[in-house]
PDB file of C-alpha atoms in Angstrom:
ATOM      1  CA  MET A   1       0.000   0.000   0.000  1.00 49.00           C
ATOM      2  CA  THR A   2       1.389   3.424  -0.969  1.00 48.00           C
ATOM      3  CA  ASN A   3       1.451   6.490   1.292  1.00 53.00           C
ATOM      4  CA  SER A   4      -1.148   8.038  -1.013  1.00 50.00           C
ATOM      5  CA  ASP A   5      -3.447   5.052  -0.617  1.00 54.00           C
ATOM      6  CA  THR A   6      -3.012   5.180   3.174  1.00 61.00           C
ATOM      7  CA  GLU A   7      -3.930   8.847   3.286  1.00 62.00           C
ATOM      8  CA  THR A   8      -6.941   8.208   1.026  1.00 59.00           C
ATOM      9  CA  ASP A   9      -8.155   5.470   3.364  1.00 62.00           C
ATOM     10  CA  ARG A  10      -7.751   7.757   6.341  1.00 60.00           C
ATOM     11  CA  THR A  11      -9.674  10.535   4.645  1.00 58.00           C
ATOM     12  CA  THR A  12     -12.465   8.112   3.738  1.00 56.00           C
ATOM     13  CA  ARG A  13     -12.712   6.814   7.296  1.00 56.00           C
ATOM     14  CA  ARG A  14     -12.795  10.321   8.744  1.00 59.00           C
ATOM     15  CA  ALA A  15     -15.509  11.362   6.310  1.00 56.00           C
ATOM     16  CA  ALA A  16     -17.568   8.259   7.078  1.00 50.00           C
ATOM     17  CA  LEU A  17     -17.264   8.777  10.817  1.00 54.00           C
ATOM     18  CA  GLY A  18     -18.132  12.453  10.533  1.00 55.00           C
ATOM     19  CA  GLY A  19     -21.154  11.623   8.406  1.00 50.00           C
ATOM     20  CA  ALA A  20     -22.363   9.007  10.861  1.00 50.00           C
ATOM     21  CA  VAL A  21     -22.053  11.410  13.771  1.00 51.00           C
ATOM     22  CA  ALA A  22     -23.841  14.141  11.841  1.00 50.00           C
ATOM     23  CA  LEU A  23     -26.693  11.822  10.878  1.00 47.00           C
ATOM     24  CA  ALA A  24     -27.044  10.557  14.429  1.00 52.00           C
ATOM     25  CA  ALA A  25     -27.087  14.101  15.788  1.00 51.00           C
ATOM     26  CA  ALA A  26     -29.658  15.189  13.219  1.00 47.00           C
ATOM     27  CA  GLY A  27     -31.879  12.230  14.015  1.00 49.00           C
ATOM     28  CA  LEU A  28     -31.683  12.808  17.747  1.00 50.00           C
ATOM     29  CA  ALA A  29     -32.316  16.520  17.393  1.00 47.00           C
ATOM     30  CA  ALA A  30     -35.349  15.813  15.221  1.00 46.00           C
ATOM     31  CA  GLY A  31     -36.774  13.698  18.015  1.00 48.00           C
ATOM     32  CA  LEU A  32     -36.563  16.440  20.649  1.00 45.00           C
ATOM     33  CA  PRO A  33     -39.864  17.962  21.766  1.00 42.00           C
ATOM     34  CA  ALA A  34     -40.746  21.286  20.174  1.00 37.00           C
ATOM     35  CA  GLY A  35     -39.228  24.214  22.063  1.00 36.00           C
ATOM     36  CA  THR A  36     -36.492  22.141  23.706  1.00 38.00           C
ATOM     37  CA  ALA A  37     -33.082  23.790  23.539  1.00 39.00           C
ATOM     38  CA  HIS A  38     -30.253  21.657  22.202  1.00 39.00           C
ATOM     39  CA  ALA A  39     -27.446  21.284  24.701  1.00 36.00           C
ATOM     40  CA  GLY A  40     -24.971  22.738  22.240  1.00 37.00           C
ATOM     41  CA  THR A  41     -27.031  25.786  21.206  1.00 36.00           C
ATOM     42  CA  LYS A  42     -26.134  29.007  22.927  1.00 38.00           C
ATOM     43  CA  GLY A  43     -28.678  31.547  24.066  1.00 36.00           C
ATOM     44  CA  GLN A  44     -31.737  29.275  23.998  1.00 37.00           C
ATOM     45  CA  THR A  45     -31.777  28.228  27.635  1.00 38.00           C
ATOM     46  CA  ALA A  46     -33.085  30.652  30.235  1.00 37.00           C
ATOM     47  CA  GLY A  47     -30.467  31.899  32.678  1.00 39.00           C
ATOM     48  CA  ARG A  48     -27.451  30.625  30.719  1.00 42.00           C
ATOM     49  CA  ASN A  49     -24.472  32.909  30.416  1.00 48.00           C
ATOM     50  CA  PRO A  50     -23.892  33.128  26.638  1.00 60.00           C
ATOM     51  CA  LYS A  51     -20.155  33.517  27.284  1.00 80.00           C
ATOM     52  CA  GLY A  52     -20.011  30.355  29.363  1.00 91.00           C
ATOM     53  CA  PRO A  53     -18.591  29.844  32.857  1.00 97.00           C
ATOM     54  CA  ARG A  54     -14.977  30.667  33.644  1.00 97.00           C
ATOM     55  CA  ILE A  55     -13.596  27.701  35.579  1.00 98.00           C
ATOM     56  CA  GLY A  56     -10.218  27.610  37.272  1.00 98.00           C
ATOM     57  CA  VAL A  57      -8.831  24.211  38.254  1.00 98.00           C
ATOM     58  CA  MET A  58      -6.051  24.398  40.814  1.00 98.00           C
ATOM     59  CA  LEU A  59      -3.012  22.162  40.627  1.00 98.00           C
ATOM     60  CA  TYR A  60      -0.338  21.686  43.271  1.00 98.00           C
ATOM     61  CA  ASP A  61       2.486  19.218  43.759  1.00 98.00           C
ATOM     62  CA  GLY A  62       1.222  15.777  44.719  1.00 97.00           C
ATOM     63  CA  PHE A  63      -2.429  16.143  43.642  1.00 98.00           C
ATOM     64  CA  SER A  64      -4.405  13.006  42.718  1.00 98.00           C
ATOM     65  CA  LEU A  65      -4.823  12.787  38.949  1.00 98.00           C
ATOM     66  CA  LEU A  66      -8.545  12.023  38.653  1.00 98.00           C
ATOM     67  CA  ASP A  67      -9.543  14.715  41.177  1.00 98.00           C
ATOM     68  CA  PRO A  68      -9.206  17.569  38.646  1.00 98.00           C
ATOM     69  CA  THR A  69      -9.309  15.666  35.342  1.00 98.00           C
ATOM     70  CA  GLY A  70     -12.618  13.893  36.009  1.00 98.00           C
ATOM     71  CA  PRO A  71     -14.481  17.175  36.579  1.00 98.00           C
ATOM     72  CA  VAL A  72     -12.639  18.831  33.680  1.00 98.00           C
ATOM     73  CA  GLU A  73     -13.859  16.084  31.335  1.00 98.00           C
ATOM     74  CA  VAL A  74     -17.431  16.993  32.328  1.00 98.00           C
ATOM     75  CA  LEU A  75     -17.225  20.755  32.699  1.00 98.00           C
ATOM     76  CA  SER A  76     -15.238  21.336  29.511  1.00 97.00           C
ATOM     77  CA  ARG A  77     -18.248  20.043  27.553  1.00 97.00           C
ATOM     78  CA  LEU A  78     -20.510  22.863  28.762  1.00 97.00           C
ATOM     79  CA  PRO A  79     -21.364  25.412  26.057  1.00 97.00           C
ATOM     80  CA  GLY A  80     -18.833  28.229  26.066  1.00 96.00           C
ATOM     81  CA  ALA A  81     -16.982  26.947  29.128  1.00 97.00           C
ATOM     82  CA  GLU A  82     -13.486  28.330  29.667  1.00 97.00           C
ATOM     83  CA  ILE A  83     -11.322  25.881  31.620  1.00 97.00           C
ATOM     84  CA  THR A  84      -7.945  27.021  32.903  1.00 98.00           C
ATOM     85  CA  MET A  85      -5.471  24.886  34.803  1.00 98.00           C
ATOM     86  CA  ILE A  86      -3.803  27.135  37.367  1.00 98.00           C
ATOM     87  CA  ALA A  87      -1.028  26.796  39.921  1.00 98.00           C
ATOM     88  CA  GLU A  88       1.357  28.908  41.932  1.00 98.00           C
ATOM     89  CA  HIS A  89       3.663  28.843  38.921  1.00 98.00           C
ATOM     90  CA  ARG A  90       3.108  27.991  35.261  1.00 98.00           C
ATOM     91  CA  GLY A  91       4.259  24.663  33.903  1.00 98.00           C
ATOM     92  CA  PRO A  92       3.926  20.933  34.595  1.00 98.00           C
ATOM     93  CA  VAL A  93       2.712  19.877  38.037  1.00 98.00           C
ATOM     94  CA  ARG A  94       3.355  16.303  39.172  1.00 97.00           C
ATOM     95  CA  THR A  95       0.711  14.005  40.619  1.00 97.00           C
ATOM     96  CA  ASP A  96       1.044  12.054  43.864  1.00 96.00           C
ATOM     97  CA  THR A  97       2.521   8.989  42.126  1.00 95.00           C
ATOM     98  CA  GLY A  98       5.026  11.073  40.201  1.00 94.00           C
ATOM     99  CA  HIS A  99       4.248   9.193  36.991  1.00 95.00           C
ATOM    100  CA  THR A 100       2.114  11.921  35.432  1.00 97.00           C
ATOM    101  CA  ALA A 101       2.109  15.699  35.174  1.00 98.00           C
ATOM    102  CA  VAL A 102      -0.580  18.175  34.137  1.00 98.00           C
ATOM    103  CA  VAL A 103       0.374  21.578  32.757  1.00 98.00           C
ATOM    104  CA  ALA A 104      -0.750  24.727  34.538  1.00 98.00           C
ATOM    105  CA  ASP A 105      -1.353  27.374  31.871  1.00 97.00           C
ATOM    106  CA  ARG A 106      -1.580  30.287  34.293  1.00 98.00           C
ATOM    107  CA  SER A 107      -0.106  31.234  37.616  1.00 98.00           C
ATOM    108  CA  PHE A 108      -2.236  32.558  40.463  1.00 98.00           C
ATOM    109  CA  ALA A 109      -0.989  36.063  39.665  1.00 97.00           C
ATOM    110  CA  GLU A 110      -2.138  35.730  36.047  1.00 97.00           C
ATOM    111  CA  THR A 111      -5.611  34.434  36.910  1.00 97.00           C
ATOM    112  CA  GLY A 112      -8.510  36.839  36.743  1.00 95.00           C
ATOM    113  CA  GLU A 113     -12.026  36.574  38.103  1.00 96.00           C
ATOM    114  CA  LEU A 114     -13.515  33.073  38.068  1.00 98.00           C
ATOM    115  CA  ASP A 115     -17.061  31.754  38.201  1.00 98.00           C
ATOM    116  CA  VAL A 116     -15.850  28.439  39.609  1.00 98.00           C
ATOM    117  CA  VAL A 117     -12.687  27.354  41.347  1.00 98.00           C
ATOM    118  CA  LEU A 118     -11.958  23.665  41.921  1.00 98.00           C
ATOM    119  CA  VAL A 119      -9.409  22.326  44.409  1.00 98.00           C
ATOM    120  CA  PRO A 120      -8.295  18.693  44.040  1.00 98.00           C
ATOM    121  CA  GLY A 121      -7.150  16.455  46.842  1.00 98.00           C
ATOM    122  CA  ALA A 122      -3.859  14.665  47.333  1.00 97.00           C
ATOM    123  CA  GLY A 123      -2.059  12.223  49.568  1.00 94.00           C
ATOM    124  CA  ASN A 124      -0.877  13.307  52.991  1.00 94.00           C
ATOM    125  CA  ARG A 125       2.262  15.002  51.717  1.00 94.00           C
ATOM    126  CA  GLY A 126       0.531  17.016  49.021  1.00 97.00           C
ATOM    127  CA  THR A 127      -2.494  17.947  51.123  1.00 98.00           C
ATOM    128  CA  VAL A 128      -0.469  19.114  54.117  1.00 97.00           C
ATOM    129  CA  ALA A 129       1.876  21.129  51.903  1.00 98.00           C
ATOM    130  CA  ALA A 130      -1.085  22.812  50.180  1.00 98.00           C
ATOM    131  CA  MET A 131      -2.746  23.593  53.521  1.00 98.00           C
ATOM    132  CA  GLU A 132       0.464  25.257  54.680  1.00 98.00           C
ATOM    133  CA  ASN A 133       1.169  27.182  51.465  1.00 98.00           C
ATOM    134  CA  PRO A 134       0.328  30.893  51.973  1.00 98.00           C
ATOM    135  CA  ALA A 135       0.167  31.515  48.205  1.00 98.00           C
ATOM    136  CA  ILE A 136      -2.526  28.843  47.758  1.00 98.00           C
ATOM    137  CA  LEU A 137      -4.579  30.075  50.707  1.00 98.00           C
ATOM    138  CA  ARG A 138      -4.357  33.727  49.603  1.00 98.00           C
ATOM    139  CA  PHE A 139      -5.423  32.831  46.083  1.00 98.00           C
ATOM    140  CA  LEU A 140      -8.408  30.802  47.281  1.00 98.00           C
ATOM    141  CA  ARG A 141      -9.621  33.568  49.581  1.00 98.00           C
ATOM    142  CA  ARG A 142      -9.301  36.118  46.778  1.00 98.00           C
ATOM    143  CA  ALA A 143     -11.024  33.931  44.192  1.00 98.00           C
ATOM    144  CA  HIS A 144     -13.791  32.900  46.601  1.00 98.00           C
ATOM    145  CA  ARG A 145     -14.945  36.499  47.010  1.00 98.00           C
ATOM    146  CA  ARG A 146     -16.107  36.531  43.375  1.00 97.00           C
ATOM    147  CA  THR A 147     -16.900  32.908  42.514  1.00 98.00           C
ATOM    148  CA  ARG A 148     -20.373  31.587  41.938  1.00 98.00           C
ATOM    149  CA  PHE A 149     -19.178  28.250  43.300  1.00 98.00           C
ATOM    150  CA  THR A 150     -16.059  27.201  45.165  1.00 98.00           C
ATOM    151  CA  THR A 151     -15.555  23.450  44.950  1.00 98.00           C
ATOM    152  CA  SER A 152     -13.261  20.655  46.048  1.00 98.00           C
ATOM    153  CA  VAL A 153     -12.678  16.965  45.458  1.00 98.00           C
ATOM    154  CA  CYS A 154     -11.421  14.499  48.066  1.00 98.00           C
ATOM    155  CA  THR A 155      -9.022  16.115  50.576  1.00 98.00           C
ATOM    156  CA  GLY A 156      -9.273  19.371  48.649  1.00 98.00           C
ATOM    157  CA  SER A 157     -11.928  20.185  51.252  1.00 98.00           C
ATOM    158  CA  LEU A 158      -9.157  20.292  53.857  1.00 98.00           C
ATOM    159  CA  VAL A 159      -7.371  22.925  51.767  1.00 98.00           C
ATOM    160  CA  LEU A 160     -10.601  24.931  51.639  1.00 98.00           C
ATOM    161  CA  GLY A 161     -10.841  24.503  55.396  1.00 98.00           C
ATOM    162  CA  ALA A 162      -7.312  25.812  55.882  1.00 98.00           C
ATOM    163  CA  ALA A 163      -8.325  28.871  53.847  1.00 98.00           C
ATOM    164  CA  GLY A 164     -11.353  29.366  56.123  1.00 98.00           C
ATOM    165  CA  LEU A 165     -13.868  28.805  53.336  1.00 98.00           C
ATOM    166  CA  LEU A 166     -15.901  25.822  54.544  1.00 98.00           C
ATOM    167  CA  GLY A 167     -19.398  26.236  55.908  1.00 97.00           C
ATOM    168  CA  ALA A 168     -21.118  24.033  58.460  1.00 98.00           C
ATOM    169  CA  ARG A 169     -21.335  20.842  56.356  1.00 98.00           C
ATOM    170  CA  ALA A 170     -18.916  19.168  53.985  1.00 98.00           C
ATOM    171  CA  THR A 171     -17.607  15.866  52.735  1.00 98.00           C
ATOM    172  CA  THR A 172     -14.121  14.608  52.024  1.00 98.00           C
ATOM    173  CA  TYR A 173     -12.144  11.394  51.572  1.00 98.00           C
ATOM    174  CA  TRP A 174     -13.494   8.783  53.974  1.00 97.00           C
ATOM    175  CA  ALA A 175     -10.220   8.391  55.874  1.00 97.00           C
ATOM    176  CA  SER A 176     -10.063  12.157  56.510  1.00 97.00           C
ATOM    177  CA  LYS A 177     -13.536  12.654  57.969  1.00 97.00           C
ATOM    178  CA  ASP A 178     -12.399  12.738  61.613  1.00 97.00           C
ATOM    179  CA  TYR A 179      -9.690  15.261  60.793  1.00 97.00           C
ATOM    180  CA  LEU A 180     -12.183  17.421  58.906  1.00 98.00           C
ATOM    181  CA  GLU A 181     -14.527  17.598  61.874  1.00 98.00           C
ATOM    182  CA  ALA A 182     -11.897  17.966  64.592  1.00 98.00           C
ATOM    183  CA  THR A 183      -9.805  20.593  62.802  1.00 97.00           C
ATOM    184  CA  PHE A 184     -12.430  22.787  61.180  1.00 98.00           C
ATOM    185  CA  GLY A 185     -15.551  22.167  63.267  1.00 97.00           C
ATOM    186  CA  VAL A 186     -17.403  20.983  60.180  1.00 97.00           C
ATOM    187  CA  THR A 187     -20.081  18.295  60.187  1.00 98.00           C
ATOM    188  CA  TYR A 188     -18.958  15.494  57.898  1.00 98.00           C
ATOM    189  CA  VAL A 189     -21.707  14.226  55.581  1.00 98.00           C
ATOM    190  CA  ALA A 190     -21.212  10.795  54.025  1.00 97.00           C
ATOM    191  CA  GLU A 191     -22.475  11.719  50.556  1.00 98.00           C
ATOM    192  CA  ARG A 192     -20.867  11.801  47.124  1.00 98.00           C
ATOM    193  CA  TYR A 193     -21.073  15.590  47.180  1.00 98.00           C
ATOM    194  CA  VAL A 194     -22.406  18.190  49.597  1.00 98.00           C
ATOM    195  CA  ARG A 195     -23.503  21.736  48.820  1.00 98.00           C
ATOM    196  CA  ASP A 196     -23.383  24.350  51.576  1.00 98.00           C
ATOM    197  CA  GLY A 197     -24.190  27.715  50.060  1.00 97.00           C
ATOM    198  CA  LYS A 198     -21.805  28.297  47.187  1.00 98.00           C
ATOM    199  CA  VAL A 199     -19.284  25.767  48.496  1.00 98.00           C
ATOM    200  CA  ILE A 200     -19.582  22.261  47.027  1.00 98.00           C
ATOM    201  CA  THR A 201     -17.355  19.489  48.331  1.00 98.00           C
ATOM    202  CA  ALA A 202     -17.006  16.019  46.849  1.00 98.00           C
ATOM    203  CA  ALA A 203     -15.934  12.790  48.497  1.00 98.00           C
ATOM    204  CA  GLY A 204     -12.915  10.811  47.331  1.00 97.00           C
ATOM    205  CA  VAL A 205     -11.452  10.979  43.814  1.00 96.00           C
ATOM    206  CA  SER A 206     -14.176   9.495  41.563  1.00 97.00           C
ATOM    207  CA  ALA A 207     -16.894  11.450  43.400  1.00 98.00           C
ATOM    208  CA  GLY A 208     -15.610  14.543  41.644  1.00 98.00           C
ATOM    209  CA  ILE A 209     -17.406  13.383  38.508  1.00 98.00           C
ATOM    210  CA  ASP A 210     -20.723  13.225  40.379  1.00 98.00           C
ATOM    211  CA  MET A 211     -20.118  16.663  41.845  1.00 98.00           C
ATOM    212  CA  SER A 212     -19.226  18.135  38.478  1.00 98.00           C
ATOM    213  CA  LEU A 213     -22.457  16.863  36.905  1.00 98.00           C
ATOM    214  CA  HIS A 214     -24.418  18.543  39.704  1.00 98.00           C
ATOM    215  CA  LEU A 215     -22.366  21.682  39.121  1.00 98.00           C
ATOM    216  CA  ALA A 216     -23.014  21.439  35.375  1.00 98.00           C
ATOM    217  CA  ALA A 217     -26.754  21.603  36.043  1.00 98.00           C
ATOM    218  CA  LEU A 218     -26.298  24.626  38.309  1.00 98.00           C
ATOM    219  CA  LEU A 219     -24.239  26.426  35.675  1.00 98.00           C
ATOM    220  CA  THR A 220     -26.573  25.570  32.787  1.00 97.00           C
ATOM    221  CA  ASP A 221     -29.607  23.329  33.265  1.00 97.00           C
ATOM    222  CA  GLU A 222     -30.473  19.715  34.006  1.00 98.00           C
ATOM    223  CA  LEU A 223     -30.962  18.791  30.355  1.00 98.00           C
ATOM    224  CA  THR A 224     -27.454  19.931  29.516  1.00 98.00           C
ATOM    225  CA  ALA A 225     -25.999  18.090  32.497  1.00 98.00           C
ATOM    226  CA  ARG A 226     -27.796  14.907  31.482  1.00 98.00           C
ATOM    227  CA  ALA A 227     -26.572  15.298  27.912  1.00 98.00           C
ATOM    228  CA  VAL A 228     -22.981  15.720  29.099  1.00 98.00           C
ATOM    229  CA  GLN A 229     -23.314  12.611  31.261  1.00 98.00           C
ATOM    230  CA  LEU A 230     -24.404  10.688  28.187  1.00 98.00           C
ATOM    231  CA  ALA A 231     -21.711  12.296  26.049  1.00 98.00           C
ATOM    232  CA  VAL A 232     -18.982  10.970  28.342  1.00 97.00           C
ATOM    233  CA  GLU A 233     -20.963   7.740  28.904  1.00 98.00           C
ATOM    234  CA  TYR A 234     -20.788   8.015  32.675  1.00 97.00           C
ATOM    235  CA  ASP A 235     -22.762   4.943  33.701  1.00 97.00           C
ATOM    236  CA  PRO A 236     -20.625   3.330  36.424  1.00 96.00           C
ATOM    237  CA  GLN A 237     -21.101  -0.379  36.918  1.00 96.00           C
ATOM    238  CA  PRO A 238     -17.932  -1.447  38.767  1.00 95.00           C
ATOM    239  CA  PRO A 239     -16.917  -5.097  38.841  1.00 97.00           C
ATOM    240  CA  TYR A 240     -16.739  -5.055  42.641  1.00 96.00           C
ATOM    241  CA  ASP A 241     -19.071  -3.680  45.287  1.00 94.00           C
ATOM    242  CA  SER A 242     -16.305  -2.348  47.506  1.00 96.00           C
ATOM    243  CA  GLY A 243     -16.289   1.414  46.974  1.00 96.00           C
ATOM    244  CA  ASN A 244     -18.311   2.363  50.052  1.00 95.00           C
ATOM    245  CA  ALA A 245     -16.128   2.844  53.132  1.00 95.00           C
ATOM    246  CA  ALA A 246     -19.121   2.442  55.439  1.00 95.00           C
ATOM    247  CA  GLU A 247     -19.524  -1.141  54.235  1.00 95.00           C
ATOM    248  CA  ALA A 248     -15.836  -2.072  53.902  1.00 97.00           C
ATOM    249  CA  SER A 249     -14.052  -4.364  56.332  1.00 97.00           C
ATOM    250  CA  PRO A 250     -11.165  -3.055  58.471  1.00 97.00           C
ATOM    251  CA  GLU A 251      -8.788  -5.283  56.515  1.00 97.00           C
ATOM    252  CA  LEU A 252      -9.888  -3.824  53.188  1.00 97.00           C
ATOM    253  CA  LYS A 253      -9.566  -0.261  54.506  1.00 96.00           C
ATOM    254  CA  GLU A 254      -6.081  -0.981  55.785  1.00 97.00           C
ATOM    255  CA  LEU A 255      -5.013  -2.419  52.444  1.00 97.00           C
ATOM    256  CA  ALA A 256      -6.556   0.488  50.528  1.00 96.00           C
ATOM    257  CA  LEU A 257      -4.664   3.065  52.563  1.00 96.00           C
ATOM    258  CA  ARG A 258      -1.425   1.086  52.319  1.00 96.00           C
ATOM    259  CA  LEU A 259      -1.724   0.890  48.531  1.00 96.00           C
ATOM    260  CA  LEU A 260      -2.260   4.633  48.347  1.00 94.00           C
ATOM    261  CA  GLU A 261       0.710   5.319  50.597  1.00 93.00           C
ATOM    262  CA  GLU A 262       3.031   2.968  48.737  1.00 95.00           C
ATOM    263  CA  SER A 263       2.093   4.405  45.342  1.00 95.00           C
ATOM    264  CA  GLN A 264       3.051   7.949  46.284  1.00 92.00           C
ATOM    265  CA  ARG A 265       6.517   9.213  45.657  1.00 81.00           C
TER     266      ARG A 265
END
């Protein structure tokens, strides 16, 4: 097969795929009830900001990878959404395992007003360092004054607590619930996400996806949030029923925490 033939095949496949997607979209849109706004059409849903929400996702050394990237996968699909990865300094920021880095496009100093700020969690080392970092706490307090929603995933709630931004109720990673209550005087709620005013906290790691779908509805509408959930095919059916700490054995909890600890650099 020549290079020309290969490129021709690629072009044909792309065209076929694009046509299939277009036909499917047209067919689905045709089936919507009259007067229903399409999730991708700006200006047709009451209360929607035509410019889209400005969302800042904080990164800091040692964060857990899915904490910010799960919500970003959801929120970046909202019409007109502007997602910016931010950190104390521009550049790559390493995760807790050290195997992966995510690039911060703006520093705190370069970040303007945000509609949403999201703080991920981390292992002990990363969380404690973030809680003790004056630059992070100053930025969060400044951003919080203007946000529509200030959010966290996993132990990111502890960082919000260190900044003095938590309300009376919150959630966090299951192993950090006692610390949350004892340190910040907050009532821990064993839910996937908890809203207290404009502060929304999510439980551990994967719960950030649930929280971000709830946030998507608040920023747009329920139809759009449902459409995004379908777009990313978020229909969790795990092979094991062991994700609920309240139902896990002490041995399983011990192993889970040991695996987390051993995986962190």
